[in-house]
Amino acid sequence: MNGFVRIGEKPEIARLPLFREMDDAKRERVFAGSFLQVFPPQLTLFEVGQHADFLHVLVDGLVELSATSGGRDTTMRIVEPVTSFILAAVVNDLPYLMTARTLEASRILLVPAALIREVIRQDTALMQATMRELALAYRDLVRALADMKLRQSAERLGNYLLQQAAQDDAGRTIQLRAEKRLLASLLGMTPENLSRAFSALAAHGVRVEGSSISIVDSDALRAFARPDPIPV
Amino acid sequence: MNGFVRIGEKPEIARLPLFREMDDAKRERVFAGSFLQVFPPQLTLFEVGQHADFLHVLVDGLVELSATSGGRDTTMRIVEPVTSFILAAVVNDLPYLMTARTLEASRILLVPAALIREVIRQDTALMQATMRELALAYRDLVRALADMKLRQSAERLGNYLLQQAAQDDAGRTIQLRAEKRLLASLLGMTPENLSRAFSALAAHGVRVEGSSISIVDSDALRAFARPDPIPV
DNA sequence: TCAGATATTTGATAAATGTCAACTGAGATG
DNA sequence: CATCTCAGTTGACATTTATCAAATATCTGA
């Protein structure tokens, strides 16, 4: 299951903001030099400190990115398909700051770092897309850090739910794709605390049934969580 | 005090990683379309949500960038000269996510956002430098967020001191350029808590005299703060 | 230099979060 | 179908951090 990209995968990858605008021939070259690989669940793809050999594009499955500080580690991002990840390390040819682990069986496009750096230098549209992608990622982190510094746990959870509901356009019901312990780590709290945060949100329009969360009163939740007014 | 860049300022700005590699004529064009302005202390340069009209380069003085979440706000960065700031908002033509305020009287080069975006499109070296800058900024934030999630306050302070000592190459003594309340906000704690964190670090090789902090036993401090092993 | 304003520190207390242990329930396995 | 395992929840308690108040230090400007 290891080899060049097959035809079937290309369109959805080519449609990514990162690759969308670039020259077709160059894109072809990138794909030809990359390989799509299948990984089992719970496999570590790379670890903090390792040299960044590949830009990753998750085509199918689920991946966790975690970072370490003072010995312990924390979930930084849960990557859903189709998304590229670990772009910043690749661009600057620096060691990974995060560890990546599959949560489910996943298909991942591995783009050799040297290749993508070379094509970035040659293709202005790709470079510009990379720049945009990094700037957006930066802004996401600014928000995440401000949230972490200023909001308490139930509020962070409330905002996470509102955000998920908005972007999955699932309307009012959110299906958690990962375990709750992971969500807890992503939101910077313990599983016990997450559990209590969910209880607290019951009074603010949130109903929980296993991994299915419904926002039954989104005004009430908004009033409690005070989401950031500036759109992404 | 408002006008085109005078000769005296150019060299140090041109030496910035962001502008260093670009075509000389293009750089000249950027400078010609920008203006250097002097601001008094405690002046708000722009606020969250405003449209990003200028890339800023702090030439002299001190600037605070703060972000807002749930009504309150927190210091995200203390900008020292000579550094550009607010690049991500300018690149993507999006509203500022942060508020900027001078802490001291400051001279700032204001580069019109439309101009820098245009020149970025034309000059590959500048685009690449922008991309690199954003990727590095992203990585800084990854670290900051992991720290915030995983370390407690005295540990965060310890690491901040180690990092400052390393980069200012001031050796063992750090001069705080801003008020301690600001440092507290930057590190995500209250001023009271910062004060106690300093007391706690007394037992780990740190001596405080007003705004002058000495690391008298850097091994002890390192043992306590367990700094991240991966270099910046 | 002194008075007033402001920053910082210290103490007492409250709130939020983490830790540990026990319990519950759902899914997996034989 | 029983039971085994483990994620999730709940309760009791410890720790960390915030809050409020007061005391002290530092800075500013007349």
Coordinates of C-alpha atoms (C1' of nucleotides) in Angstrom, one line a residue:
Chain A
M1 CA 0.0 0.0 0.0
N2 CA 3.1 2.1 -0.4
G3 CA 3.8 3.9 -3.7
F4 CA 3.0 6.8 -5.9
V5 CA -0.2 8.6 -5.7
R6 CA -3.0 6.8 -7.5
I7 CA -5.4 8.8 -9.7
G8 CA -8.2 8.4 -7.3
E9 CA -6.6 10.5 -4.6
K10 CA -5.4 13.4 -6.6
P11 CA -8.5 15.6 -7.0
E12 CA -9.3 16.1 -3.4
I13 CA -5.7 16.8 -2.6
A14 CA -5.3 19.2 -5.6
R15 CA -8.4 21.1 -4.3
L16 CA -6.7 22.0 -1.0
P17 CA -5.9 25.7 -0.7
L18 CA -2.3 24.8 -0.4
F19 CA -2.1 23.2 -3.9
R20 CA -5.0 24.7 -5.6
E21 CA -3.5 27.7 -7.3
M22 CA -0.1 26.2 -8.4
D23 CA 1.0 25.3 -11.8
D24 CA -0.4 22.0 -12.9
A25 CA 2.8 20.5 -14.2
K26 CA 4.6 21.5 -10.9
R27 CA 1.7 19.9 -8.9
E28 CA 2.2 16.8 -11.0
R29 CA 5.8 16.8 -10.1
V30 CA 5.1 17.1 -6.4
F31 CA 2.6 14.2 -6.5
A32 CA 4.9 12.0 -8.6
G33 CA 7.6 12.4 -6.0
S34 CA 5.3 11.7 -3.1
F35 CA 3.7 8.6 -1.8
L36 CA 0.5 7.7 -0.3
Q37 CA 0.8 5.4 2.6
V38 CA -1.6 3.6 4.9
F39 CA -1.0 3.5 8.6
P40 CA -2.6 1.5 11.3
P41 CA -4.3 3.2 14.3
Q42 CA -2.2 4.3 17.3
L43 CA 1.0 4.5 15.2
T44 CA 3.5 7.3 15.9
L45 CA 4.3 8.9 12.5
F46 CA 7.1 11.1 13.9
E47 CA 8.2 12.6 17.1
V48 CA 9.3 15.9 18.6
G49 CA 12.8 16.7 17.7
Q50 CA 13.1 14.6 14.6
H51 CA 14.2 16.2 11.5
A52 CA 11.2 17.1 9.3
D53 CA 11.5 14.8 6.3
F54 CA 8.0 15.0 5.0
L55 CA 5.1 17.3 4.6
H56 CA 2.0 15.3 5.5
V57 CA -1.4 15.4 4.0
L58 CA -4.1 13.4 5.8
V59 CA -6.3 12.0 3.1
D60 CA -8.4 9.7 5.2
G61 CA -8.5 8.8 8.9
L62 CA -7.6 10.9 12.0
V63 CA -4.3 12.2 13.4
E64 CA -3.3 13.7 16.7
L65 CA -0.6 16.3 17.0
S66 CA 0.9 16.7 20.4
A67 CA 3.6 18.8 21.9
T68 CA 5.7 18.4 25.0
S69 CA 6.7 20.8 27.8
G70 CA 8.3 20.0 31.0
G71 CA 8.0 16.3 30.5
R72 CA 4.3 16.0 30.0
D73 CA 2.5 16.4 26.7
T74 CA -0.7 17.8 25.4
T75 CA -2.8 17.5 22.3
M76 CA -2.3 20.5 20.1
R77 CA -4.5 19.6 17.2
I78 CA -6.8 16.9 16.0
V79 CA -6.3 16.7 12.2
E80 CA -9.2 15.6 10.1
P81 CA -9.1 14.9 6.4
V82 CA -8.3 16.4 4.0
T83 CA -5.7 18.6 5.5
S84 CA -1.9 19.1 5.3
F85 CA 0.0 19.3 8.5
I86 CA 3.4 20.2 9.9
L87 CA 4.0 22.8 7.2
A88 CA 6.0 25.2 9.4
A89 CA 8.7 22.7 10.2
V90 CA 9.1 21.7 6.6
V91 CA 9.3 25.2 5.3
N92 CA 12.1 26.2 7.6
D93 CA 13.8 22.8 7.6
L94 CA 13.7 22.5 11.3
P95 CA 13.0 19.7 13.7
Y96 CA 9.3 18.9 14.4
L97 CA 7.9 20.6 17.4
M98 CA 5.1 18.1 17.6
T99 CA 4.6 14.4 17.7
A100 CA 2.1 12.9 15.2
R101 CA 0.1 9.8 16.0
T102 CA -2.7 8.1 14.1
L103 CA -5.9 7.8 16.0
E104 CA -7.6 5.7 13.4
A105 CA -6.3 3.8 10.4
S106 CA -5.2 6.6 8.1
R107 CA -4.1 7.2 4.6
I108 CA -1.4 9.9 4.4
L109 CA 0.3 11.5 1.5
L110 CA 4.0 11.9 2.3
V111 CA 5.6 14.8 0.4
P112 CA 9.4 14.8 0.7
A113 CA 10.4 18.0 2.5
A114 CA 13.2 18.8 0.1
L115 CA 10.9 18.4 -2.9
I116 CA 8.2 20.6 -1.6
R117 CA 10.8 23.2 -0.6
E118 CA 12.2 23.1 -4.1
V119 CA 8.9 23.5 -5.8
I120 CA 7.9 26.3 -3.4
R121 CA 11.0 28.2 -4.6
Q122 CA 10.0 27.6 -8.2
D123 CA 6.3 28.2 -8.1
T124 CA 5.2 31.6 -6.8
A125 CA 1.6 30.5 -6.5
L126 CA 2.5 27.7 -4.2
M127 CA 4.8 29.9 -2.2
Q128 CA 2.0 32.4 -1.8
A129 CA -0.4 29.6 -0.7
T130 CA 2.1 28.4 1.8
M131 CA 2.5 31.9 3.2
R132 CA -1.3 32.3 3.5
E133 CA -1.7 28.9 5.1
L134 CA 1.0 29.7 7.7
A135 CA -0.5 33.1 8.4
L136 CA -3.9 31.5 9.0
A137 CA -2.4 28.8 11.2
Y138 CA -0.7 31.6 13.2
R139 CA -3.9 33.4 13.8
D140 CA -5.6 30.2 15.0
L141 CA -2.9 29.8 17.5
V142 CA -3.1 33.4 18.7
R143 CA -6.8 32.7 19.5
A144 CA -6.1 29.4 21.1
L145 CA -3.4 30.9 23.3
A146 CA -5.6 33.9 24.3
D147 CA -8.4 31.4 25.1
M148 CA -6.1 29.3 27.2
K149 CA -4.9 32.3 29.2
L150 CA -8.2 34.0 29.7
R151 CA -11.1 31.5 29.8
Q152 CA -11.8 28.8 32.2
S153 CA -12.5 25.3 31.3
A154 CA -16.2 25.2 30.8
E155 CA -16.1 28.3 28.7
R156 CA -13.4 26.9 26.5
L157 CA -15.5 23.8 26.0
G158 CA -18.5 25.9 25.2
N159 CA -16.6 27.8 22.6
Y160 CA -15.2 24.7 21.1
L161 CA -18.7 23.3 20.7
L162 CA -19.9 26.4 19.1
Q163 CA -17.0 26.5 16.7
Q164 CA -17.4 22.9 15.7
A165 CA -21.1 23.3 15.2
A166 CA -20.5 26.3 12.9
Q167 CA -17.8 24.7 10.8
D168 CA -19.1 21.2 10.5
D169 CA -22.4 22.8 9.6
A170 CA -23.7 19.8 11.4
G171 CA -26.3 22.3 12.6
R172 CA -26.9 21.6 16.2
T173 CA -25.4 18.2 16.8
I174 CA -21.7 17.5 17.0
Q175 CA -20.2 14.0 16.7
L176 CA -16.9 13.8 18.6
R177 CA -14.5 12.0 16.3
A178 CA -12.0 11.3 19.1
E179 CA -12.1 10.1 22.6
K180 CA -13.1 12.6 25.3
R181 CA -9.8 12.3 27.0
L182 CA -8.2 13.6 23.8
L183 CA -10.7 16.5 23.7
A184 CA -9.8 17.2 27.3
S185 CA -6.1 17.4 26.4
L186 CA -6.8 19.6 23.4
L187 CA -8.7 22.0 25.6
G188 CA -6.0 21.9 28.3
M189 CA -7.8 20.1 31.1
T190 CA -8.0 16.7 32.7
P191 CA -10.7 14.2 31.6
E192 CA -12.3 14.6 35.0
N193 CA -12.5 18.3 34.5
L194 CA -14.0 17.9 31.0
S195 CA -16.6 15.6 32.4
R196 CA -17.6 18.3 34.9
A197 CA -17.5 21.0 32.3
F198 CA -20.0 19.0 30.3
S199 CA -22.2 18.8 33.4
A200 CA -21.9 22.5 33.9
L201 CA -22.9 23.2 30.3
A202 CA -26.2 21.2 30.8
A203 CA -27.5 24.4 32.4
H204 CA -26.5 26.3 29.2
G205 CA -28.2 24.5 26.5
V206 CA -25.9 21.5 25.9
R207 CA -27.1 17.9 25.9
V208 CA -24.6 15.1 25.9
E209 CA -25.2 11.5 24.8
G210 CA -22.0 9.6 24.6
S211 CA -20.0 11.1 21.9
S212 CA -22.9 12.9 20.4
I213 CA -23.3 16.5 21.7
S214 CA -26.4 18.6 20.9
I215 CA -26.7 22.3 21.3
V216 CA -30.3 22.6 22.2
D217 CA -30.2 26.3 23.0
S218 CA -27.4 28.0 21.1
D219 CA -28.3 31.5 22.5
A220 CA -27.9 30.2 26.0
L221 CA -24.6 28.6 25.2
R222 CA -23.4 31.8 23.4
A223 CA -24.4 33.8 26.4
F224 CA -22.4 31.6 28.7
A225 CA -19.3 31.1 26.5
R226 CA -19.1 34.6 25.0
P227 CA -17.5 33.5 21.7
D228 CA -15.0 35.8 20.1
P229 CA -16.7 38.2 17.8
I230 CA -14.1 38.3 15.1
P231 CA -14.7 35.8 12.4
V232 CA -12.0 33.3 11.4
Chain B
M1 CA 7.7 63.9 12.7
N2 CA 5.7 62.2 10.0
G3 CA 7.1 61.5 6.6
F4 CA 9.2 59.4 4.4
V5 CA 12.0 57.3 5.8
R6 CA 15.1 59.3 6.4
I7 CA 18.5 57.8 5.4
G8 CA 19.5 57.2 9.0
E9 CA 16.9 54.6 9.7
K10 CA 17.3 52.5 6.6
P11 CA 20.3 50.3 7.3
E12 CA 18.9 48.6 10.4
I13 CA 15.5 48.0 8.9
A14 CA 17.1 46.7 5.7
R15 CA 19.1 44.3 7.8
L16 CA 16.0 42.6 9.2
P17 CA 15.5 39.0 8.0
L18 CA 12.3 40.1 6.4
F19 CA 13.9 42.6 4.1
R20 CA 17.4 41.4 3.9
E21 CA 17.3 39.2 0.9
M22 CA 15.0 41.2 -1.4
D23 CA 15.8 43.1 -4.4
D24 CA 17.4 46.5 -3.6
A25 CA 15.2 48.5 -5.9
K26 CA 12.0 46.9 -4.6
R27 CA 13.1 47.5 -1.0
E28 CA 13.7 51.1 -2.0
R29 CA 10.1 51.2 -3.3
V30 CA 8.7 49.8 -0.1
F31 CA 10.6 52.4 2.0
A32 CA 9.6 55.2 -0.3
G33 CA 6.0 54.4 0.2
S34 CA 6.2 54.0 3.9
F35 CA 6.6 56.5 6.7
L36 CA 8.3 56.7 9.9
Q37 CA 6.3 58.1 12.7
V38 CA 6.9 58.9 16.3
F39 CA 4.3 58.0 18.9
P40 CA 4.0 59.0 22.6
P41 CA 3.9 56.3 25.3
Q42 CA 0.6 54.6 26.1
L43 CA -0.9 55.2 22.8
T44 CA -3.0 52.6 21.1
L45 CA -1.8 52.1 17.5
F46 CA -4.6 49.9 16.4
E47 CA -7.2 47.7 17.9
V48 CA -8.6 44.2 17.6
G49 CA -11.0 43.9 14.7
Q50 CA -9.7 46.9 12.8
H51 CA -8.8 46.3 9.2
A52 CA -5.0 45.8 8.8
D53 CA -3.8 48.9 7.0
F54 CA -0.1 48.8 7.8
L55 CA 2.7 46.4 8.5
H56 CA 4.6 47.9 11.4
V57 CA 8.3 47.9 12.1
L58 CA 9.3 49.0 15.5
V59 CA 12.5 51.0 15.1
D60 CA 12.8 52.4 18.6
G61 CA 10.8 52.2 21.8
L62 CA 8.6 49.4 23.1
V63 CA 5.2 48.0 22.0
E64 CA 2.7 45.7 23.6
L65 CA 0.5 43.4 21.6
S66 CA -2.5 42.1 23.4
A67 CA -5.4 39.9 22.5
T68 CA -8.9 39.6 23.9
S69 CA -11.0 36.6 24.9
G70 CA -14.2 36.6 26.8
G71 CA -14.1 40.3 27.6
R72 CA -10.7 40.4 29.3
D73 CA -7.3 40.8 27.6
T74 CA -3.8 39.5 27.9
T75 CA -0.4 40.5 26.7
M76 CA 0.6 38.3 23.8
R77 CA 4.0 39.8 23.0
I78 CA 6.3 42.6 24.0
V79 CA 8.0 43.9 20.9
E80 CA 11.5 45.2 21.1
P81 CA 13.3 47.1 18.3
V82 CA 14.1 46.4 15.6
T83 CA 11.2 44.0 14.8
S84 CA 8.3 43.9 12.4
F85 CA 4.9 43.0 13.8
I86 CA 1.4 42.1 12.7
L87 CA 2.6 40.4 9.5
A88 CA 0.0 37.6 9.5
A89 CA -2.9 40.0 9.4
V90 CA -1.3 42.1 6.6
V91 CA -0.5 39.1 4.5
N92 CA -4.0 37.7 4.5
D93 CA -5.7 41.1 4.4
L94 CA -7.7 40.3 7.6
P95 CA -8.6 42.3 10.6
Y96 CA -6.0 42.5 13.4
L97 CA -6.4 39.9 16.1
M98 CA -4.4 42.0 18.5
T99 CA -4.3 45.5 19.9
A100 CA -1.0 47.3 19.8
R101 CA 0.0 49.9 22.3
T102 CA 3.2 51.8 22.8
L103 CA 4.8 51.3 26.2
E104 CA 7.4 53.9 25.7
A105 CA 7.8 56.7 23.1
S106 CA 8.4 54.8 19.9
R107 CA 9.4 55.3 16.4
I108 CA 7.6 53.0 14.0
L109 CA 7.9 52.5 10.3
L110 CA 4.4 52.1 8.8
V111 CA 4.3 50.2 5.6
P112 CA 1.0 50.3 3.8
A113 CA -0.5 46.9 3.7
A114 CA -1.5 47.1 0.1
L115 CA 2.1 48.1 -0.9
I116 CA 3.8 45.3 1.0
R117 CA 1.3 42.8 -0.4
E118 CA 2.0 44.0 -3.9
V119 CA 5.8 43.9 -3.5
I120 CA 5.5 40.4 -1.9
R121 CA 3.8 39.2 -5.0
Q122 CA 6.6 40.7 -7.2
D123 CA 9.6 39.8 -5.2
T124 CA 10.2 36.1 -4.5
A125 CA 12.9 36.7 -2.0
L126 CA 10.6 38.9 0.1
M127 CA 7.8 36.3 -0.2
Q128 CA 10.1 33.6 0.9
A129 CA 11.3 35.7 3.8
T130 CA 7.7 36.4 4.8
M131 CA 7.0 32.7 4.7
R132 CA 10.0 31.9 6.9
E133 CA 9.0 34.6 9.3
L134 CA 5.5 33.3 9.7
A135 CA 6.7 29.8 10.1
L136 CA 9.0 30.8 12.9
A137 CA 6.3 32.9 14.6
Y138 CA 4.0 29.9 14.4
R139 CA 6.6 27.7 16.1
D140 CA 7.0 30.2 18.8
L141 CA 3.3 30.1 19.5
V142 CA 3.2 26.3 19.5
R143 CA 5.8 26.5 22.3
A144 CA 4.0 29.2 24.2
L145 CA 0.7 27.3 24.0
A146 CA 2.2 24.1 25.2
D147 CA 3.9 25.9 28.0
M148 CA 0.7 27.5 29.0
K149 CA -1.1 24.2 29.1
L150 CA 1.5 22.1 30.8
R151 CA 3.6 24.3 33.1
Q152 CA 2.7 26.1 36.2
S153 CA 3.5 29.7 36.8
A154 CA 6.8 29.6 38.5
E155 CA 8.1 27.2 35.9
R156 CA 6.9 29.4 33.1
L157 CA 8.7 32.4 34.7
G158 CA 11.9 30.3 35.1
N159 CA 11.9 29.4 31.5
Y160 CA 11.2 32.9 30.4
L161 CA 14.2 34.1 32.4
L162 CA 16.4 31.4 30.9
Q163 CA 15.3 32.3 27.4
Q164 CA 15.8 36.0 27.9
A165 CA 19.3 35.4 29.3
A166 CA 20.2 33.3 26.4
Q167 CA 19.0 35.6 23.7
D168 CA 19.9 39.0 25.1
D169 CA 23.3 37.3 25.8
A170 CA 23.2 39.6 28.8
G171 CA 24.8 36.6 30.4
R172 CA 23.4 36.3 33.9
T173 CA 21.5 39.5 34.4
I174 CA 18.2 40.4 32.7
Q175 CA 16.9 43.9 32.7
L176 CA 13.1 43.9 32.4
R177 CA 12.1 46.4 29.8
A178 CA 8.5 46.6 30.9
E179 CA 6.5 46.6 34.1
K180 CA 6.1 43.5 36.0
R181 CA 2.4 43.5 35.7
L182 CA 2.9 43.3 31.9
L183 CA 5.3 40.4 32.3
A184 CA 2.7 38.7 34.5
S185 CA 0.1 39.1 31.8
L186 CA 2.5 37.9 29.1
L187 CA 3.1 34.8 31.2
G188 CA -0.6 34.3 31.9
M189 CA -0.8 35.0 35.6
T190 CA -1.8 37.8 37.9
P191 CA 0.8 40.3 39.2
E192 CA 0.4 38.9 42.7
N193 CA 1.1 35.5 41.4
L194 CA 4.2 36.7 39.5
S195 CA 5.5 38.2 42.7
R196 CA 5.1 34.9 44.5
A197 CA 6.7 33.1 41.6
F198 CA 9.8 35.3 41.9
S199 CA 9.9 34.4 45.6
A200 CA 9.7 30.8 44.7
L201 CA 12.6 31.1 42.3
A202 CA 14.8 32.5 45.0
A203 CA 15.3 28.9 46.1
H204 CA 16.4 28.1 42.6
G205 CA 19.2 30.5 41.8
V206 CA 17.3 33.6 40.9
R207 CA 17.9 37.0 42.6
V208 CA 15.6 40.0 42.0
E209 CA 16.4 43.6 42.5
G210 CA 13.6 45.7 41.2
S211 CA 13.6 45.3 37.4
S212 CA 17.0 43.7 37.4
I213 CA 17.0 39.9 37.6
S214 CA 20.1 37.8 38.1
I215 CA 20.5 34.1 37.5
V216 CA 23.0 33.3 40.1
D217 CA 22.8 29.5 39.6
S218 CA 21.7 28.7 36.2
D219 CA 22.0 24.9 36.7
A220 CA 19.6 25.1 39.6
L221 CA 17.2 27.2 37.6
R222 CA 17.4 24.8 34.7
A223 CA 16.8 21.9 37.0
F224 CA 13.7 23.6 38.4
A225 CA 12.3 24.9 35.1
R226 CA 13.2 22.0 32.8
P227 CA 13.6 24.1 29.7
D228 CA 12.5 22.6 26.4
P229 CA 15.5 20.8 24.8
I230 CA 14.7 21.7 21.2
P231 CA 16.5 24.8 20.2
V232 CA 14.6 27.7 18.6
Chain C
dT1 C1' 13.0 67.2 48.6
dC2 C1' 8.3 66.1 49.4
dA3 C1' 3.6 64.7 48.3
dG4 C1' 0.8 62.1 45.6
dA5 C1' 0.1 58.6 42.5
dT6 C1' 1.1 54.1 41.1
dA7 C1' 3.5 49.6 41.1
dT8 C1' 4.7 45.8 43.8
dT9 C1' 4.5 42.9 47.7
dT10 C1' 2.3 40.4 51.4
dG11 C1' -1.5 38.2 53.8
dA12 C1' -6.0 36.0 54.0
dT13 C1' -9.4 33.8 51.6
dA14 C1' -12.0 31.9 47.6
dA15 C1' -12.4 29.7 43.3
dA16 C1' -10.7 26.7 39.8
dT17 C1' -8.3 22.8 38.5
dG18 C1' -5.8 18.6 39.4
dT19 C1' -5.2 14.1 41.7
dC20 C1' -6.6 9.8 43.5
dA21 C1' -9.8 6.3 44.2
dA22 C1' -14.0 4.1 43.5
dC23 C1' -17.9 3.2 40.6
dT24 C1' -20.6 2.8 36.2
dG25 C1' -21.5 1.5 31.7
dA26 C1' -20.5 0.3 27.0
dG27 C1' -18.0 -2.4 23.9
dA28 C1' -14.9 -6.3 23.0
dT29 C1' -13.8 -11.2 23.6
dG30 C1' -14.0 -15.7 24.6
Chain D
dC1 C1' -24.0 -15.0 27.4
dA2 C1' -20.7 -14.0 30.8
dT3 C1' -17.0 -11.3 31.9
dC4 C1' -13.2 -8.5 31.0
dT5 C1' -11.3 -4.2 29.9
dC6 C1' -11.3 0.4 29.7
dA7 C1' -13.3 5.1 28.9
dG8 C1' -16.0 8.0 31.4
dT9 C1' -18.1 9.7 35.6
dT10 C1' -18.5 10.9 40.4
dG11 C1' -16.8 12.0 45.0
dA12 C1' -13.3 13.5 48.3
dC13 C1' -9.5 16.0 48.8
dA14 C1' -5.0 18.6 47.5
dT15 C1' -2.8 22.1 44.9
dT16 C1' -2.6 26.0 42.2
dT17 C1' -4.1 30.3 41.0
dA18 C1' -7.2 34.3 41.5
dT19 C1' -9.2 37.8 44.3
dC20 C1' -9.5 41.2 47.7
dA21 C1' -7.4 44.1 51.0
dA22 C1' -3.8 46.3 53.1
dA23 C1' 1.1 47.6 53.5
dT24 C1' 5.3 49.0 51.3
dA25 C1' 8.2 50.5 47.7
dT26 C1' 9.0 53.2 43.7
dC27 C1' 8.4 56.8 40.6
dT28 C1' 6.8 61.5 39.1
dG29 C1' 6.3 66.1 39.2
dA30 C1' 5.8 70.3 41.6

